[in-house]
Amino acid sequence: AGTPGDDGQSTKLTEIEVIGHSMLFFSAGEGTTKYLLTYVFYMLAMHPDVQERLYKEIAIFELEYDVLMNLPYLNAVIYETLRIRPPFQLSEREASQDYEFEDSGITIEKGTNVAVPIYALQWDAEYYPKPE
């Protein structure tokens, strides 16, 4: 795939690869957006007081992009929905270099897969008092 570089690794994407990656990018983004909006509307339906406060914030403006990007309560509703119902329960990454936690002396070696339990962290009372 792509054009090999000096080290034998691909350095360029072919047109087909660019199209494939673009399709994946857009389809993945569409799913998470649908998921978020579904739960925002659900949470608003379950909490009419929040729905009313949000309506009052939005109703006084013409809905334009710049206005929507600067509505603090709307942002709070979206962020809290993402905390309560994250689109991904778990995030996995591969360590690109060795990393030592100084307080414990534990080292994650390069190449080790690390899983971050997003849902568990966002429902942990140590970080979010009254997480429910």
PDB file of C-alpha atoms in Angstrom:
ATOM      1  CA  ALA A   1       0.000   0.000   0.000  1.00  0.00           C
ATOM      2  CA  GLY A   2       1.390   3.374  -0.941  1.00  0.00           C
ATOM      3  CA  THR A   3       4.911   4.153  -2.152  1.00  0.00           C
ATOM      4  CA  PRO A   4       7.719   2.516  -0.135  1.00  0.00           C
ATOM      5  CA  GLY A   5      10.236   4.879   1.513  1.00  0.00           C
ATOM      6  CA  ASP A   6      13.936   4.311   2.234  1.00  0.00           C
ATOM      7  CA  ASP A   7      13.102   2.128   5.237  1.00  0.00           C
ATOM      8  CA  GLY A   8      10.672  -0.042   3.267  1.00  0.00           C
ATOM      9  CA  GLN A   9       7.654   1.597   4.935  1.00  0.00           C
ATOM     10  CA  SER A  10       4.934   3.310   2.934  1.00  0.00           C
ATOM     11  CA  THR A  11       5.305   7.109   2.828  1.00  0.00           C
ATOM     12  CA  LYS A  12       2.419   8.065   0.560  1.00  0.00           C
ATOM     13  CA  LEU A  13      -1.191   6.996   0.366  1.00  0.00           C
ATOM     14  CA  THR A  14      -2.648   6.011  -2.961  1.00  0.00           C
ATOM     15  CA  GLU A  15      -5.804   7.715  -4.189  1.00  0.00           C
ATOM     16  CA  ILE A  16      -7.822   4.607  -3.288  1.00  0.00           C
ATOM     17  CA  GLU A  17      -6.357   4.610   0.247  1.00  0.00           C
ATOM     18  CA  VAL A  18      -7.219   8.299   0.700  1.00  0.00           C
ATOM     19  CA  ILE A  19     -10.786   7.643  -0.446  1.00  0.00           C
ATOM     20  CA  GLY A  20     -11.062   4.618   1.860  1.00  0.00           C
ATOM     21  CA  HIS A  21      -9.736   6.505   4.890  1.00  0.00           C
ATOM     22  CA  SER A  22     -12.043   9.439   4.135  1.00  0.00           C
ATOM     23  CA  MET A  23     -15.089   7.179   3.965  1.00  0.00           C
ATOM     24  CA  LEU A  24     -14.140   5.550   7.265  1.00  0.00           C
ATOM     25  CA  PHE A  25     -13.565   8.948   8.890  1.00  0.00           C
ATOM     26  CA  PHE A  26     -16.966  10.295   7.807  1.00  0.00           C
ATOM     27  CA  SER A  27     -18.925   7.127   8.609  1.00  0.00           C
ATOM     28  CA  ALA A  28     -17.339   6.844  12.079  1.00  0.00           C
ATOM     29  CA  GLY A  29     -18.112  10.501  12.780  1.00  0.00           C
ATOM     30  CA  GLU A  30     -21.717  10.085  11.688  1.00  0.00           C
ATOM     31  CA  GLY A  31     -22.317   7.224  14.120  1.00  0.00           C
ATOM     32  CA  THR A  32     -20.933   9.036  17.147  1.00  0.00           C
ATOM     33  CA  THR A  33     -22.911  12.171  16.274  1.00  0.00           C
ATOM     34  CA  LYS A  34     -26.155  10.164  16.023  1.00  0.00           C
ATOM     35  CA  TYR A  35     -25.355   8.452  19.326  1.00  0.00           C
ATOM     36  CA  LEU A  36     -24.688  11.781  21.074  1.00  0.00           C
ATOM     37  CA  LEU A  37     -27.821  13.473  19.741  1.00  0.00           C
ATOM     38  CA  THR A  38     -29.984  10.490  20.659  1.00  0.00           C
ATOM     39  CA  TYR A  39     -28.823  10.629  24.273  1.00  0.00           C
ATOM     40  CA  VAL A  40     -28.986  14.443  24.475  1.00  0.00           C
ATOM     41  CA  PHE A  41     -32.657  14.284  23.466  1.00  0.00           C
ATOM     42  CA  TYR A  42     -33.293  11.364  25.812  1.00  0.00           C
ATOM     43  CA  MET A  43     -31.650  13.158  28.751  1.00  0.00           C
ATOM     44  CA  LEU A  44     -33.619  16.331  27.998  1.00  0.00           C
ATOM     45  CA  ALA A  45     -36.865  14.323  27.912  1.00  0.00           C
ATOM     46  CA  MET A  46     -35.977  12.743  31.283  1.00  0.00           C
ATOM     47  CA  HIS A  47     -35.078  16.113  32.845  1.00  0.00           C
ATOM     48  CA  PRO A  48     -37.726  18.709  31.863  1.00  0.00           C
ATOM     49  CA  ASP A  49     -36.120  21.349  34.118  1.00  0.00           C
ATOM     50  CA  VAL A  50     -32.879  21.085  32.127  1.00  0.00           C
ATOM     51  CA  GLN A  51     -34.865  21.112  28.877  1.00  0.00           C
ATOM     52  CA  GLU A  52     -36.661  24.319  29.935  1.00  0.00           C
ATOM     53  CA  ARG A  53     -33.445  26.069  30.976  1.00  0.00           C
ATOM     54  CA  LEU A  54     -31.764  25.099  27.705  1.00  0.00           C
ATOM     55  CA  TYR A  55     -34.787  26.281  25.722  1.00  0.00           C
ATOM     56  CA  LYS A  56     -34.637  29.665  27.461  1.00  0.00           C
ATOM     57  CA  GLU A  57     -30.924  30.005  26.610  1.00  0.00           C
ATOM     58  CA  ILE A  58     -31.452  29.103  22.946  1.00  0.00           C
ATOM     59  CA  ALA A  59     -34.784  30.882  22.339  1.00  0.00           C
ATOM     60  CA  ILE A  60     -33.387  34.406  22.693  1.00  0.00           C
ATOM     61  CA  PHE A  61     -30.933  34.014  19.798  1.00  0.00           C
ATOM     62  CA  GLU A  62     -31.039  33.463  16.076  1.00  0.00           C
ATOM     63  CA  LEU A  63     -29.435  30.074  15.679  1.00  0.00           C
ATOM     64  CA  GLU A  64     -26.231  30.740  13.825  1.00  0.00           C
ATOM     65  CA  TYR A  65     -22.983  28.796  14.084  1.00  0.00           C
ATOM     66  CA  ASP A  66     -21.111  31.465  16.089  1.00  0.00           C
ATOM     67  CA  VAL A  67     -23.981  31.769  18.566  1.00  0.00           C
ATOM     68  CA  LEU A  68     -24.309  27.990  19.021  1.00  0.00           C
ATOM     69  CA  MET A  69     -20.585  27.678  19.739  1.00  0.00           C
ATOM     70  CA  ASN A  70     -20.898  30.160  22.632  1.00  0.00           C
ATOM     71  CA  LEU A  71     -23.937  28.939  24.571  1.00  0.00           C
ATOM     72  CA  PRO A  72     -22.578  27.802  27.959  1.00  0.00           C
ATOM     73  CA  TYR A  73     -25.599  25.793  29.094  1.00  0.00           C
ATOM     74  CA  LEU A  74     -25.870  23.990  25.746  1.00  0.00           C
ATOM     75  CA  ASN A  75     -22.178  23.089  26.039  1.00  0.00           C
ATOM     76  CA  ALA A  76     -22.723  21.876  29.614  1.00  0.00           C
ATOM     77  CA  VAL A  77     -25.631  19.656  28.484  1.00  0.00           C
ATOM     78  CA  ILE A  78     -23.547  18.147  25.685  1.00  0.00           C
ATOM     79  CA  TYR A  79     -20.493  17.553  27.894  1.00  0.00           C
ATOM     80  CA  GLU A  80     -22.557  16.016  30.687  1.00  0.00           C
ATOM     81  CA  THR A  81     -24.320  13.752  28.199  1.00  0.00           C
ATOM     82  CA  LEU A  82     -20.919  12.644  26.884  1.00  0.00           C
ATOM     83  CA  ARG A  83     -19.816  11.939  30.459  1.00  0.00           C
ATOM     84  CA  ILE A  84     -22.930   9.933  31.330  1.00  0.00           C
ATOM     85  CA  ARG A  85     -23.180   8.126  27.980  1.00  0.00           C
ATOM     86  CA  PRO A  86     -19.778   8.179  26.258  1.00  0.00           C
ATOM     87  CA  PRO A  87     -19.880   6.892  22.676  1.00  0.00           C
ATOM     88  CA  PHE A  88     -16.973   4.586  23.519  1.00  0.00           C
ATOM     89  CA  GLN A  89     -16.760   2.600  26.749  1.00  0.00           C
ATOM     90  CA  LEU A  90     -13.064   1.879  26.398  1.00  0.00           C
ATOM     91  CA  SER A  91     -10.102   3.390  24.581  1.00  0.00           C
ATOM     92  CA  GLU A  92      -7.055   1.302  23.719  1.00  0.00           C
ATOM     93  CA  ARG A  93      -3.647   2.570  22.692  1.00  0.00           C
ATOM     94  CA  GLU A  94      -0.197   1.097  22.172  1.00  0.00           C
ATOM     95  CA  ALA A  95       2.627   2.757  24.107  1.00  0.00           C
ATOM     96  CA  SER A  96       5.014   4.432  21.654  1.00  0.00           C
ATOM     97  CA  GLN A  97       7.791   4.590  24.251  1.00  0.00           C
ATOM     98  CA  ASP A  98       8.564   3.328  27.750  1.00  0.00           C
ATOM     99  CA  TYR A  99       6.779   5.303  30.478  1.00  0.00           C
ATOM    100  CA  GLU A 100       7.407   5.085  34.209  1.00  0.00           C
ATOM    101  CA  PHE A 101       4.907   6.254  36.806  1.00  0.00           C
ATOM    102  CA  GLU A 102       7.171   8.000  39.306  1.00  0.00           C
ATOM    103  CA  ASP A 103       4.851   7.574  42.297  1.00  0.00           C
ATOM    104  CA  SER A 104       4.586   3.779  41.942  1.00  0.00           C
ATOM    105  CA  GLY A 105       7.650   2.785  39.945  1.00  0.00           C
ATOM    106  CA  ILE A 106       5.444   0.880  37.492  1.00  0.00           C
ATOM    107  CA  THR A 107       6.698   1.006  33.912  1.00  0.00           C
ATOM    108  CA  ILE A 108       4.628   0.594  30.768  1.00  0.00           C
ATOM    109  CA  GLU A 109       6.982  -0.719  28.132  1.00  0.00           C
ATOM    110  CA  LYS A 110       6.973   0.403  24.515  1.00  0.00           C
ATOM    111  CA  GLY A 111       4.575  -1.754  22.485  1.00  0.00           C
ATOM    112  CA  THR A 112       2.315  -2.551  25.461  1.00  0.00           C
ATOM    113  CA  ASN A 113      -1.411  -2.190  24.827  1.00  0.00           C
ATOM    114  CA  VAL A 114      -3.030   0.108  27.384  1.00  0.00           C
ATOM    115  CA  ALA A 115      -6.801   0.179  27.932  1.00  0.00           C
ATOM    116  CA  VAL A 116      -8.450   3.252  29.446  1.00  0.00           C
ATOM    117  CA  PRO A 117     -11.913   2.465  30.876  1.00  0.00           C
ATOM    118  CA  ILE A 118     -13.651   5.719  29.901  1.00  0.00           C
ATOM    119  CA  TYR A 119     -17.069   4.754  31.241  1.00  0.00           C
ATOM    120  CA  ALA A 120     -15.688   3.602  34.604  1.00  0.00           C
ATOM    121  CA  LEU A 121     -13.625   6.784  35.060  1.00  0.00           C
ATOM    122  CA  GLN A 122     -16.548   9.039  34.209  1.00  0.00           C
ATOM    123  CA  TRP A 123     -18.773   7.286  36.758  1.00  0.00           C
ATOM    124  CA  ASP A 124     -16.146   7.249  39.532  1.00  0.00           C
ATOM    125  CA  ALA A 125     -17.285   9.333  42.544  1.00  0.00           C
ATOM    126  CA  GLU A 126     -13.624  10.137  43.268  1.00  0.00           C
ATOM    127  CA  TYR A 127     -13.566  12.294  40.116  1.00  0.00           C
ATOM    128  CA  TYR A 128     -17.268  13.178  39.756  1.00  0.00           C
ATOM    129  CA  PRO A 129     -19.168  13.711  42.999  1.00  0.00           C
ATOM    130  CA  LYS A 130     -22.679  12.302  42.550  1.00  0.00           C
ATOM    131  CA  PRO A 131     -21.850  10.794  39.133  1.00  0.00           C
ATOM    132  CA  GLU A 132     -25.409   9.611  38.559  1.00  0.00           C
TER     133      GLU A 132
END
